[in-house]
PDB file of C-alpha atoms in Angstrom:
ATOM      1  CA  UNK A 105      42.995  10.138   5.365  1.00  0.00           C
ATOM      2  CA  UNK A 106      39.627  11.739   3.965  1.00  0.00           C
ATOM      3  CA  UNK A 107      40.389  14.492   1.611  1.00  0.00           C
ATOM      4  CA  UNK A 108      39.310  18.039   1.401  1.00  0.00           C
ATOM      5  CA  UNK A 109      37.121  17.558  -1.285  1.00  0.00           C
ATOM      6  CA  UNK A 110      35.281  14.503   0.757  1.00  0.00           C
ATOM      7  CA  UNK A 111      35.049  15.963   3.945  1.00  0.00           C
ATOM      8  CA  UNK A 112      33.286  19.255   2.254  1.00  0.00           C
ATOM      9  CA  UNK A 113      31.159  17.325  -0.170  1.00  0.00           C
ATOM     10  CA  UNK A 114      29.724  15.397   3.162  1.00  0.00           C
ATOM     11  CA  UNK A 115      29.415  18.745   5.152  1.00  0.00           C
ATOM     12  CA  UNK A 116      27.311  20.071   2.483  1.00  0.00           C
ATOM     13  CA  UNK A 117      24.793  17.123   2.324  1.00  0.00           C
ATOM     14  CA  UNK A 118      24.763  17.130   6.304  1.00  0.00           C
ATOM     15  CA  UNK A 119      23.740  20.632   5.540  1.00  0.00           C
ATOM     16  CA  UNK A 120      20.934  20.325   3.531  1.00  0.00           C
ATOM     17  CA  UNK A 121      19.525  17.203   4.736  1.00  0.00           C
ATOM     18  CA  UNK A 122      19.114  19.384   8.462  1.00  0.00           C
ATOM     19  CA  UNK A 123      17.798  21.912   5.960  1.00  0.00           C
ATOM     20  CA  UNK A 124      15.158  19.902   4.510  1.00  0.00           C
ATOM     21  CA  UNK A 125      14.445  17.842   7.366  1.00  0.00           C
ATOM     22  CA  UNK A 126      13.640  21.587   9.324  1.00  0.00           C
ATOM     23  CA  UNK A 127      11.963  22.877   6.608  1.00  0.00           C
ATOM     24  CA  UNK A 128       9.462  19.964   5.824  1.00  0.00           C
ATOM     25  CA  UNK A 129       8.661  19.416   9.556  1.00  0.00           C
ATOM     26  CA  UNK A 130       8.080  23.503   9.699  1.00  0.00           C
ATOM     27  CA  UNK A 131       5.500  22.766   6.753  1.00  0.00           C
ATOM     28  CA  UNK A 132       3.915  19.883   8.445  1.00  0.00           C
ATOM     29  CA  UNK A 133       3.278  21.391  11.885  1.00  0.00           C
ATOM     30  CA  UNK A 134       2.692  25.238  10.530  1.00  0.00           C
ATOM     31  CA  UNK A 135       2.679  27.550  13.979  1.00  0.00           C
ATOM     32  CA  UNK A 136       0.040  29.914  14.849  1.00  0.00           C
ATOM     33  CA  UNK A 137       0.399  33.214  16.459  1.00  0.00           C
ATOM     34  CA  UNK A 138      -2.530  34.302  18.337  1.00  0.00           C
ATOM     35  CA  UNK A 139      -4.079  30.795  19.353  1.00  0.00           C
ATOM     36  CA  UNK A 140      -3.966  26.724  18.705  1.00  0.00           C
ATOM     37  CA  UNK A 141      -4.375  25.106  15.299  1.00  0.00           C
ATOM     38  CA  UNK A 142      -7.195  22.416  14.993  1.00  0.00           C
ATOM     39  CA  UNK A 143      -5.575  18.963  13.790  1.00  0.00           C
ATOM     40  CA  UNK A 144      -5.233  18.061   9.886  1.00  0.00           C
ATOM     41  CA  UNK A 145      -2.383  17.443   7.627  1.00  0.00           C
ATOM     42  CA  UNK A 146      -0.512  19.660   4.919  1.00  0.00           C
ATOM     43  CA  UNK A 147      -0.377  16.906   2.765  1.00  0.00           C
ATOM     44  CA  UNK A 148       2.904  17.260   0.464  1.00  0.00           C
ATOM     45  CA  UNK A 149       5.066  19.905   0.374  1.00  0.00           C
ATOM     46  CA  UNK A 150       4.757  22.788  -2.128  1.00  0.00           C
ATOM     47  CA  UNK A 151       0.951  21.630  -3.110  1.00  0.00           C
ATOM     48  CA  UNK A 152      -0.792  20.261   0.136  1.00  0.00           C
ATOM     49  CA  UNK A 153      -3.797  18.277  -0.290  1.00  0.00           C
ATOM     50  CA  UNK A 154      -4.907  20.004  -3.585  1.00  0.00           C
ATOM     51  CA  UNK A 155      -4.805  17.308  -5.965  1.00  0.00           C
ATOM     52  CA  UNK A 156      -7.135  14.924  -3.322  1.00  0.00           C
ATOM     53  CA  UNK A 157      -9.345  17.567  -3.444  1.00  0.00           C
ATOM     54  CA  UNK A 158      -9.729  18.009  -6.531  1.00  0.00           C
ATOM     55  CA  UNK A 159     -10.455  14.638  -7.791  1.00  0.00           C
ATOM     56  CA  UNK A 160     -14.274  14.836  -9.187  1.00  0.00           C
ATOM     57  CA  UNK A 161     -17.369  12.967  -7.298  1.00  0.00           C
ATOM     58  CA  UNK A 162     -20.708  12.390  -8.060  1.00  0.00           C
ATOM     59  CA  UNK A 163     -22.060  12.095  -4.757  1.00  0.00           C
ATOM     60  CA  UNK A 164     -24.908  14.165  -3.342  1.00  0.00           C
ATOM     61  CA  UNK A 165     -23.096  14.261  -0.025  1.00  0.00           C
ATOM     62  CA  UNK A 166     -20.202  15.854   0.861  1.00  0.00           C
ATOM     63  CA  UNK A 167     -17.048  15.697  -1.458  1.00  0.00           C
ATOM     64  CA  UNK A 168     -14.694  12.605   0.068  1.00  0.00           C
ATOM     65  CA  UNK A 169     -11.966  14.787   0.451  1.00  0.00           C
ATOM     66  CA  UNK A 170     -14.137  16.653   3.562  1.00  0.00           C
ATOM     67  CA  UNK A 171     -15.857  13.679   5.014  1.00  0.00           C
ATOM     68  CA  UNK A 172     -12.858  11.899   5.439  1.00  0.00           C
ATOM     69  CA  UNK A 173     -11.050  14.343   7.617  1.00  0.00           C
ATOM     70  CA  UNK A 174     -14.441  15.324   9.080  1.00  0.00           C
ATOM     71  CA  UNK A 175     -14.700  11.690  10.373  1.00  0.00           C
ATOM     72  CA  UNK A 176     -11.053  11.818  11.272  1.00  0.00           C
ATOM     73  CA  UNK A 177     -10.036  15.140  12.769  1.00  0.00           C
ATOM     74  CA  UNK A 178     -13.770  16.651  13.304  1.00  0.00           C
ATOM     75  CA  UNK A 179     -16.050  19.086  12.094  1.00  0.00           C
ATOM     76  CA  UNK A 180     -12.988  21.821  11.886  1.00  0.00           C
ATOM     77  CA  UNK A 181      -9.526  20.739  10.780  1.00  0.00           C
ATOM     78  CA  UNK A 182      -6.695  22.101   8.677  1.00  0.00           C
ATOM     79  CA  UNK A 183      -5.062  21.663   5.295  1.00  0.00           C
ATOM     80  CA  UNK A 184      -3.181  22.552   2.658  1.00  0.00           C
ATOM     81  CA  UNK A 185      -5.037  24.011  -0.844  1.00  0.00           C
ATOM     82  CA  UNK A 186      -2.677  25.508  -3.545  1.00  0.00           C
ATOM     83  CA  UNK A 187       0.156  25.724  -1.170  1.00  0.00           C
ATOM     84  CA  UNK A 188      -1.771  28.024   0.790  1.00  0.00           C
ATOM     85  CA  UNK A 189      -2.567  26.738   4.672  1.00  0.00           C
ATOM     86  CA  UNK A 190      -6.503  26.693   5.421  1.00  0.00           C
ATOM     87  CA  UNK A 191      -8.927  25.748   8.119  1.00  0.00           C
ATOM     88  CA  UNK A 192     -11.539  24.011   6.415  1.00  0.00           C
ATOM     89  CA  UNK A 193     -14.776  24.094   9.084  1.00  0.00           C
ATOM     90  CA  UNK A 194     -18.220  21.930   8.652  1.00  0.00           C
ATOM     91  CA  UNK A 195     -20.142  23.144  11.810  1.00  0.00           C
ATOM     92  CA  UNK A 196     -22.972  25.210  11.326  1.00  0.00           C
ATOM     93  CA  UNK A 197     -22.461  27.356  14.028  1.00  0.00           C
ATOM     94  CA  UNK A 198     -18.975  28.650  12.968  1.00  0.00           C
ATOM     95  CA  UNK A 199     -19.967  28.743   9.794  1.00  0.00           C
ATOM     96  CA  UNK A 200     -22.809  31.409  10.667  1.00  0.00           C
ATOM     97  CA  UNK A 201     -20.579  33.553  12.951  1.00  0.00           C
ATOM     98  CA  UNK A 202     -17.650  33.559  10.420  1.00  0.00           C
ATOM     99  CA  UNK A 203     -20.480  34.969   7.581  1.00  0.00           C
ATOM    100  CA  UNK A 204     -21.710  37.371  10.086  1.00  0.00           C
ATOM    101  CA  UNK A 205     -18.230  38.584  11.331  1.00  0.00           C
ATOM    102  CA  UNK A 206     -16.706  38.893   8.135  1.00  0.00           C
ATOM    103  CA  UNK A 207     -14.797  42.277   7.531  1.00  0.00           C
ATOM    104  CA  UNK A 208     -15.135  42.480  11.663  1.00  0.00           C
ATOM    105  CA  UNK A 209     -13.518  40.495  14.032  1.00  0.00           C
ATOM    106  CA  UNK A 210     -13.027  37.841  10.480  1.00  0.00           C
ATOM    107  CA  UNK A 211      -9.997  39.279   8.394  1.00  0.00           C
ATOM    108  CA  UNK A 212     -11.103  39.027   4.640  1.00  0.00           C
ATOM    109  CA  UNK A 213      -8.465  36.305   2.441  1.00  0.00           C
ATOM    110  CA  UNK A 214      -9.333  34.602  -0.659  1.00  0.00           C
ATOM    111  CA  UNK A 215      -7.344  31.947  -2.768  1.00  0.00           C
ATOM    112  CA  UNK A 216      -4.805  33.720  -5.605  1.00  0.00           C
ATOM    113  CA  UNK A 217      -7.956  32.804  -8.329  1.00  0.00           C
ATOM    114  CA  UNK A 218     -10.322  33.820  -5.886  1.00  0.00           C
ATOM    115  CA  UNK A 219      -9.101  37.584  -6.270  1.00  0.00           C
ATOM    116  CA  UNK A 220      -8.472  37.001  -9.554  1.00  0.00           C
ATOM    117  CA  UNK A 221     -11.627  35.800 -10.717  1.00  0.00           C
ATOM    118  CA  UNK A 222     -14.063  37.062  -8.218  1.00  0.00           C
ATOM    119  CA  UNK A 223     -12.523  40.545  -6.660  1.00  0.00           C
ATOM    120  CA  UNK A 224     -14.123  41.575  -3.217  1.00  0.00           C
ATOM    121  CA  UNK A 225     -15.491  45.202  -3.787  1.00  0.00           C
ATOM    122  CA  UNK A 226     -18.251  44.756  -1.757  1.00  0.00           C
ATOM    123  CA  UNK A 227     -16.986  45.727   1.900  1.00  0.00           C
ATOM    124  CA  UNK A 228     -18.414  47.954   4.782  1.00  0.00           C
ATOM    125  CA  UNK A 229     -21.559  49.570   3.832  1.00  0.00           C
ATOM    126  CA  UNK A 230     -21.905  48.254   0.680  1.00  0.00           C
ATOM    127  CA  UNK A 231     -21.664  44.515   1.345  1.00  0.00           C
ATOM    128  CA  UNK A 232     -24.115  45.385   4.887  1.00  0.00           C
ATOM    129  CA  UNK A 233     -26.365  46.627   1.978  1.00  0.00           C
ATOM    130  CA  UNK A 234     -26.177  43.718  -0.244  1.00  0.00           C
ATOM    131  CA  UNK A 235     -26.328  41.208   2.087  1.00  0.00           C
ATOM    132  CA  UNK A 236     -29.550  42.963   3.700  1.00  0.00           C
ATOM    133  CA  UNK A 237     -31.106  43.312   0.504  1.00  0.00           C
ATOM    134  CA  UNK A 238     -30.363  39.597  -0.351  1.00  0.00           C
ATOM    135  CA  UNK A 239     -31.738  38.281   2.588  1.00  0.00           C
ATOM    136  CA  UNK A 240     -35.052  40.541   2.476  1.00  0.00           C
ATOM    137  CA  UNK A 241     -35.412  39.200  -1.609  1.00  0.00           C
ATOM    138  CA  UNK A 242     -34.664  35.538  -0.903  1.00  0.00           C
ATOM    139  CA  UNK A 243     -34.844  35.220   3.234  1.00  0.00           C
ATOM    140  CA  UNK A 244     -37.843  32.378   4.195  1.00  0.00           C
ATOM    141  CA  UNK A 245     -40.286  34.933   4.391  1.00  0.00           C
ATOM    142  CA  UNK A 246     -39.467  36.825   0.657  1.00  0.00           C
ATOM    143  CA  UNK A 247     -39.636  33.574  -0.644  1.00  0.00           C
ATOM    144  CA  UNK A 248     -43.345  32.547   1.034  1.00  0.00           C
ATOM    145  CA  UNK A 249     -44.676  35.409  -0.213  1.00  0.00           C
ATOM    146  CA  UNK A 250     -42.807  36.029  -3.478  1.00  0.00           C
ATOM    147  CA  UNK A 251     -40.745  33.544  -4.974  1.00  0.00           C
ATOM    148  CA  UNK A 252     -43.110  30.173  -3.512  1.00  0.00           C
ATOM    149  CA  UNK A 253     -45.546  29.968  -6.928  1.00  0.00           C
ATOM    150  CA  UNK A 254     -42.501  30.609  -9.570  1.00  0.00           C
ATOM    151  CA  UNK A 255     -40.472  27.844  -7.365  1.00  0.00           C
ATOM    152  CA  UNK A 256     -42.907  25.155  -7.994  1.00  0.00           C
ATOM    153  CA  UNK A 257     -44.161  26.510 -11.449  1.00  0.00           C
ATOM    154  CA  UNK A 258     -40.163  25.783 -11.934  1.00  0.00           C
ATOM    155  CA  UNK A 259     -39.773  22.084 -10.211  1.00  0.00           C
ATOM    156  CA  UNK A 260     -42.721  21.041 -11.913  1.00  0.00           C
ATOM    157  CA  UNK A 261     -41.381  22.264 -15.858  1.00  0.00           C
ATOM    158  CA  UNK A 262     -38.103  20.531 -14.932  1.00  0.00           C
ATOM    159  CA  UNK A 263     -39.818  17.236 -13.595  1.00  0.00           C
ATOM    160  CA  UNK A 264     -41.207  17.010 -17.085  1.00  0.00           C
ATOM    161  CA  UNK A 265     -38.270  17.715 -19.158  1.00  0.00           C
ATOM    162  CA  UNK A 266     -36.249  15.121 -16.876  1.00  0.00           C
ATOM    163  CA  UNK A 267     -38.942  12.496 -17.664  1.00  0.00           C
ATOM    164  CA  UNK A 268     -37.976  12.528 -21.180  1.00  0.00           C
ATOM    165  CA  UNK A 269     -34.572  11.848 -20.313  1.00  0.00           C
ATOM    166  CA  UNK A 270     -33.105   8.448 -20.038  1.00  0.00           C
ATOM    167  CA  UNK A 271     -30.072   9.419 -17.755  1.00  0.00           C
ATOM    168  CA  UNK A 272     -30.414  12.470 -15.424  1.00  0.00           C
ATOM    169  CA  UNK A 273     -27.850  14.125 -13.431  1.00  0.00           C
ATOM    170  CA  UNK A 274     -29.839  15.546 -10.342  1.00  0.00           C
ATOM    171  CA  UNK A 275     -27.213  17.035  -8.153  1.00  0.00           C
ATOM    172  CA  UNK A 276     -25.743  19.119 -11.281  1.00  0.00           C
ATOM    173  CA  UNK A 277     -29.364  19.497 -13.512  1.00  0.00           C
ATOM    174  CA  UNK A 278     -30.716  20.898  -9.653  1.00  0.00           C
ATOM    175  CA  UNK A 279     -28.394  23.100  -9.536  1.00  0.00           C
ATOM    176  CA  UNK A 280     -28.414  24.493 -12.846  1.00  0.00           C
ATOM    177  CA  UNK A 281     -32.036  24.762 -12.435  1.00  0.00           C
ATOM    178  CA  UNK A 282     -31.979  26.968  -8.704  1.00  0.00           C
ATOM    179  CA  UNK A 283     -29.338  28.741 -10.519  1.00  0.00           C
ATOM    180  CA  UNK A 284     -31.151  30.205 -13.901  1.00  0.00           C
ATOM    181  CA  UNK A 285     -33.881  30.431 -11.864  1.00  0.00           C
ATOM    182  CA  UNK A 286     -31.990  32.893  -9.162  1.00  0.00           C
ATOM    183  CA  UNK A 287     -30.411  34.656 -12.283  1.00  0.00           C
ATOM    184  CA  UNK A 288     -33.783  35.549 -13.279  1.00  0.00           C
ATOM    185  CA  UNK A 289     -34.671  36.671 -10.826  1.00  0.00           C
ATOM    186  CA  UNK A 290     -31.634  38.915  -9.987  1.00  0.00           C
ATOM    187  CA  UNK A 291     -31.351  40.302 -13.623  1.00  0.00           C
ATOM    188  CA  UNK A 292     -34.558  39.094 -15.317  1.00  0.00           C
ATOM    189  CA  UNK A 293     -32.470  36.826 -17.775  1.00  0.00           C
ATOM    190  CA  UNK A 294     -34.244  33.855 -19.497  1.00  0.00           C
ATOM    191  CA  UNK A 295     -31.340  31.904 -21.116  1.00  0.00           C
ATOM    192  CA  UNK A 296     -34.404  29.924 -22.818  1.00  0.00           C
ATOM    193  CA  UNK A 297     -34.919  32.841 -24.789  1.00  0.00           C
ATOM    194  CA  UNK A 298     -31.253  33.751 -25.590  1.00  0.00           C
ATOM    195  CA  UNK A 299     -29.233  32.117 -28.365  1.00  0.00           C
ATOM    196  CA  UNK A 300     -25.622  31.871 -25.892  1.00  0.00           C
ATOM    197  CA  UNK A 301     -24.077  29.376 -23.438  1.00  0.00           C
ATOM    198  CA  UNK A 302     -26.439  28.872 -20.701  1.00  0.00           C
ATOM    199  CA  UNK A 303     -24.628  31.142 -17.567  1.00  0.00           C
ATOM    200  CA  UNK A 304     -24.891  28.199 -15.322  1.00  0.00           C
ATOM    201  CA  UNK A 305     -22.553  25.782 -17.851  1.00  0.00           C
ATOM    202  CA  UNK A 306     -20.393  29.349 -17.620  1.00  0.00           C
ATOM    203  CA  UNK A 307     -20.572  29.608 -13.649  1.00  0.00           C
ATOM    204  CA  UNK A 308     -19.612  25.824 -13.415  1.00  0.00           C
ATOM    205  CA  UNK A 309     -16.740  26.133 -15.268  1.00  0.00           C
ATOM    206  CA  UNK A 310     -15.767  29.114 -13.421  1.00  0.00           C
ATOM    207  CA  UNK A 311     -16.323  27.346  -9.841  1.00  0.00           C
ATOM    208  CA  UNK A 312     -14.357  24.302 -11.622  1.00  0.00           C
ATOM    209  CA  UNK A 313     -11.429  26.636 -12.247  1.00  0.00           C
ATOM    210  CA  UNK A 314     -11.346  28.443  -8.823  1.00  0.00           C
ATOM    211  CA  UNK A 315      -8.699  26.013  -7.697  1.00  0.00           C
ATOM    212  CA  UNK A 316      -6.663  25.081 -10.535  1.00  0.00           C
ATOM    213  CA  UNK A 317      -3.321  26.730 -11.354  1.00  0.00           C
ATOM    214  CA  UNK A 318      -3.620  30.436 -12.411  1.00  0.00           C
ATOM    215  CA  UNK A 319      -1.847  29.575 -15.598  1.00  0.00           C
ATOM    216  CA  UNK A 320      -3.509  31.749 -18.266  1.00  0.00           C
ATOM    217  CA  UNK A 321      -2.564  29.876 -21.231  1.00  0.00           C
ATOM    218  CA  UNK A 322      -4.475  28.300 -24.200  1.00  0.00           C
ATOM    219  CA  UNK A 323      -6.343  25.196 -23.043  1.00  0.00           C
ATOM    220  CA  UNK A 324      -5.715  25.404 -19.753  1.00  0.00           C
ATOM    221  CA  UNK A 325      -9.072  25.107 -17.023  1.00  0.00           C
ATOM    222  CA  UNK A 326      -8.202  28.621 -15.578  1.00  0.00           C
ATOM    223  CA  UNK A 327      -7.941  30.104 -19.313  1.00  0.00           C
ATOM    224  CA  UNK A 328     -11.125  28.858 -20.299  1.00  0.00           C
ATOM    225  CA  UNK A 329     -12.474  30.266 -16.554  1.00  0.00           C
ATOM    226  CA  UNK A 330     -11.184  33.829 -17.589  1.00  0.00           C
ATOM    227  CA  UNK A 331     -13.043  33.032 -21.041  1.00  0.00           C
ATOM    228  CA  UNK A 332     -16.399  32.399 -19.115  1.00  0.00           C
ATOM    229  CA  UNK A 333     -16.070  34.881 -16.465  1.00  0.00           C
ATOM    230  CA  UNK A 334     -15.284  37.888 -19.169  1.00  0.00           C
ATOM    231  CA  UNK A 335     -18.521  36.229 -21.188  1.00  0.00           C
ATOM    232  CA  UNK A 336     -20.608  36.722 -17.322  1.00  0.00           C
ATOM    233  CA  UNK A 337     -19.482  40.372 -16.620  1.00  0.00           C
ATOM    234  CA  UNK A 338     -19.961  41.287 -20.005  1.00  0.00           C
ATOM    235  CA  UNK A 339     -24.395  39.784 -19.861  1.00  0.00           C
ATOM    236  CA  UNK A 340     -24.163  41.620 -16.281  1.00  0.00           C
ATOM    237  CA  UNK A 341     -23.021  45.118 -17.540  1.00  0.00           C
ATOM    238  CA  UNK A 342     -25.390  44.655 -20.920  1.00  0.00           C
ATOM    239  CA  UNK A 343     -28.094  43.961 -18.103  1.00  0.00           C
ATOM    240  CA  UNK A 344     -26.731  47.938 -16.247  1.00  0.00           C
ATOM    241  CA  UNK A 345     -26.639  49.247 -19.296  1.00  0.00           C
ATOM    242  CA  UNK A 346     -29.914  48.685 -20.503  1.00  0.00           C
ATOM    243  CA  UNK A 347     -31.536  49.585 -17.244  1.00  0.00           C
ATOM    244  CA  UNK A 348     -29.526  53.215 -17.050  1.00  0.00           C
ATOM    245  CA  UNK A 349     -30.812  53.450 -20.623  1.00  0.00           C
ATOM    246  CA  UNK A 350     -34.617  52.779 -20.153  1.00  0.00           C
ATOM    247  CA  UNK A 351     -34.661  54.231 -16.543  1.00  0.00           C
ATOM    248  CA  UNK A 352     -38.874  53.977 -16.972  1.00  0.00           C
ATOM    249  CA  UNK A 353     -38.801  50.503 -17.755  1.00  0.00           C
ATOM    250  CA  UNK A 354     -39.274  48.476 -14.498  1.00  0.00           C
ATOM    251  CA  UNK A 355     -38.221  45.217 -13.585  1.00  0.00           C
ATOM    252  CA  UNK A 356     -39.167  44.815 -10.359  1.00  0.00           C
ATOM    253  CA  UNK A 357     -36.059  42.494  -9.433  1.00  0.00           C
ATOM    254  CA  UNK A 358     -32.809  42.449  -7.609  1.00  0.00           C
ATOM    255  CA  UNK A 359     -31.089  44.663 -10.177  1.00  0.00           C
ATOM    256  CA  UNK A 360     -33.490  47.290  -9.988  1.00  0.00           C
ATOM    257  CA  UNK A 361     -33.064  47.271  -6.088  1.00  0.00           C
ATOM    258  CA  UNK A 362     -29.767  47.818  -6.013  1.00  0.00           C
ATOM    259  CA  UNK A 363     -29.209  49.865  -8.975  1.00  0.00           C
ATOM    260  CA  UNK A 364     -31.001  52.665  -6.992  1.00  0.00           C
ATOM    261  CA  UNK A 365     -27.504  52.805  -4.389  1.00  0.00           C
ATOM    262  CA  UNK A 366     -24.891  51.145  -5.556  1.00  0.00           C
ATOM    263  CA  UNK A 367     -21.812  52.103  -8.377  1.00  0.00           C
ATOM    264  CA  UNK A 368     -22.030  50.395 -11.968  1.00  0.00           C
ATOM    265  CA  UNK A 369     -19.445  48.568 -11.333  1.00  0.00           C
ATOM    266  CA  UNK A 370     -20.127  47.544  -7.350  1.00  0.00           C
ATOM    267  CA  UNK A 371     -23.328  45.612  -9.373  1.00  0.00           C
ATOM    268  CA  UNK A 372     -21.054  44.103 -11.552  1.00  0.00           C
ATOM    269  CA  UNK A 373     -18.443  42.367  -9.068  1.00  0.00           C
ATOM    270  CA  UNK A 374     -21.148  42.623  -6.123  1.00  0.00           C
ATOM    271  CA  UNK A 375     -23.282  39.711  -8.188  1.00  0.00           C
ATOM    272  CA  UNK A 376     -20.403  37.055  -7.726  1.00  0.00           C
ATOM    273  CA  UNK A 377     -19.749  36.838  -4.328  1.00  0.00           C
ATOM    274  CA  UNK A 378     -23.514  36.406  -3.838  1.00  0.00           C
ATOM    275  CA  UNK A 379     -24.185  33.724  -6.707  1.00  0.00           C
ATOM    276  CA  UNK A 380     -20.997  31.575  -5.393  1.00  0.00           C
ATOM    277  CA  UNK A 381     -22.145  31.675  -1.927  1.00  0.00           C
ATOM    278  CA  UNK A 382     -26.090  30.275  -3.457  1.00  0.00           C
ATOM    279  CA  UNK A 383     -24.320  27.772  -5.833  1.00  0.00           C
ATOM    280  CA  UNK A 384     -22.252  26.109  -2.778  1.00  0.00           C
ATOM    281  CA  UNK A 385     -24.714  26.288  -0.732  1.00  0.00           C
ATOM    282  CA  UNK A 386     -27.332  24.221  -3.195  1.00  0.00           C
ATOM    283  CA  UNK A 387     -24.664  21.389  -3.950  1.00  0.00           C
ATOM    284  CA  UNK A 388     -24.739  21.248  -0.374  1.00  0.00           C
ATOM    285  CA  UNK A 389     -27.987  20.194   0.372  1.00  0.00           C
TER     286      UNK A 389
END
């Protein structure tokens, strides 16, 4: 005859084996309340698919981790990044109505060191501004008429430094390049002609430590991210500052633009959103 002991020790294991057997198929097959799921998987449980994602490549098309389940579950599909469930989407269309929607019928939600490191002021009227402003700078037709000489001026200084080089890196020296040559032209800074950290080494290692763990500790990625992004806000304000200071002193960039509507600080946080959105876009390509 079983004893007491035996008969609960086996009751509890039944116990949690249902439990965990519930709980991991729950994860697996998340539900969704106002409409169907596209396929995917939610990887392992507690941290998804992060680590696959974030396993480096080289590649000038898209990152392995997308193509695979693009070529598997289609051009939309779910997953699992930082323990948080996501649709991950590819198409072109949806893209361009979720950027259009967003803040209407698109509810605004950002990773944990999204908010952290990037925090959304720029809603409403403000971000209708800033978008409308952006496009009108750097649309197809600002940049015919505007940007077009300085583009190629850039290309062609950058073909000649690379030919000096006996290794290049085009999909990272590229986008460096677009991006000191957007910063310029939002806040008029040359990092050629400062003695700091280039901001686009800064802005990579802040894109780097979007998704790692928001562990703020001493030689950790997502310490040296809140290093870099301090080091960014801090050139943006000096760039404010200077402008409220010599208010007859034109620049005739984005900076000035802005500056004659928005808050201090809506410049300073507003300038993220839109150089993340540029930088993703350009690795893209």
């Amino acid at each position: 005859m079983l004893s007491l002991g035996v008969v609960l020790s086996t009751f509890v294991v039944a116990l949690v084996t249902i439990f965990i057997t519930h709980w991991v198929r729950k994860w697996r097959n998340p539900k969704c309340e106002n409409g169907v799921l596209p396929p995917g998987s939610m990887g392992l449980p507690l941290i998804g698919e992060t680590t696959q994602l974030l396993i480096p490549s080289r590649s000038l098309e898209l990152h392995p981790f997308i193509s695979k389940r693009v070529q598997r579950y289609g051009p939309v599909f779910r997953t699992n990044i930082a323990g948080k469930p996501v649709v991950l989407t590819t198409d072109p269309k949806f893209n361009h109505y979720i950027l259009t929607e967003e803040g209407k019928s698109i509810e605004l939600w950002y990773l944990d060191t999204f908010t952290s490191m990037l925090p959304i002021y720029a809603v409403g009227n403000v971000q209708k501004y800033i978008r409308n402003t952006t496009l009108s700078r750097f649309g197809v037709e600002g940049i015919r008429v505007n940007l077009l000489s300085q583009i190629e001026q850039v290309i062609q200084t950058t073909l000649r430094h690379w030919s000096t080089n006996q290794i290049v890196d085009v999909k990272h020296d590229a986008a460096s390049m677009i991006f000191d040559f957007t910063l310029k032209q939002l806040i008029s800074y040359d990092w050629e002609e400062s003695s700091e950290k280039p901001l686009s080494k800064r802005f990579s290692s802040l894109l780097h430590g979007l998704l790692c763990l928001p562990l703020d500790i001493p030689g950790t990625t997502f310490h040296q991210t809140v290093k870099d992004r301090k080091e960014m806000l801090r050139i943006m304000r000096d760039a404010i500052v200077e402008r409220m200071n010599s208010p007859n002193k034109i620049q005739t960039d984005f900076l000035d633009t802005v500056m004659e509507r928005l808050e201090n600080s809506e410049v300073c946080d507003s300038r993220f959103p839109i150089q993340l959105y540029g930088w993703n876009f350009i690795c893209q390509l």
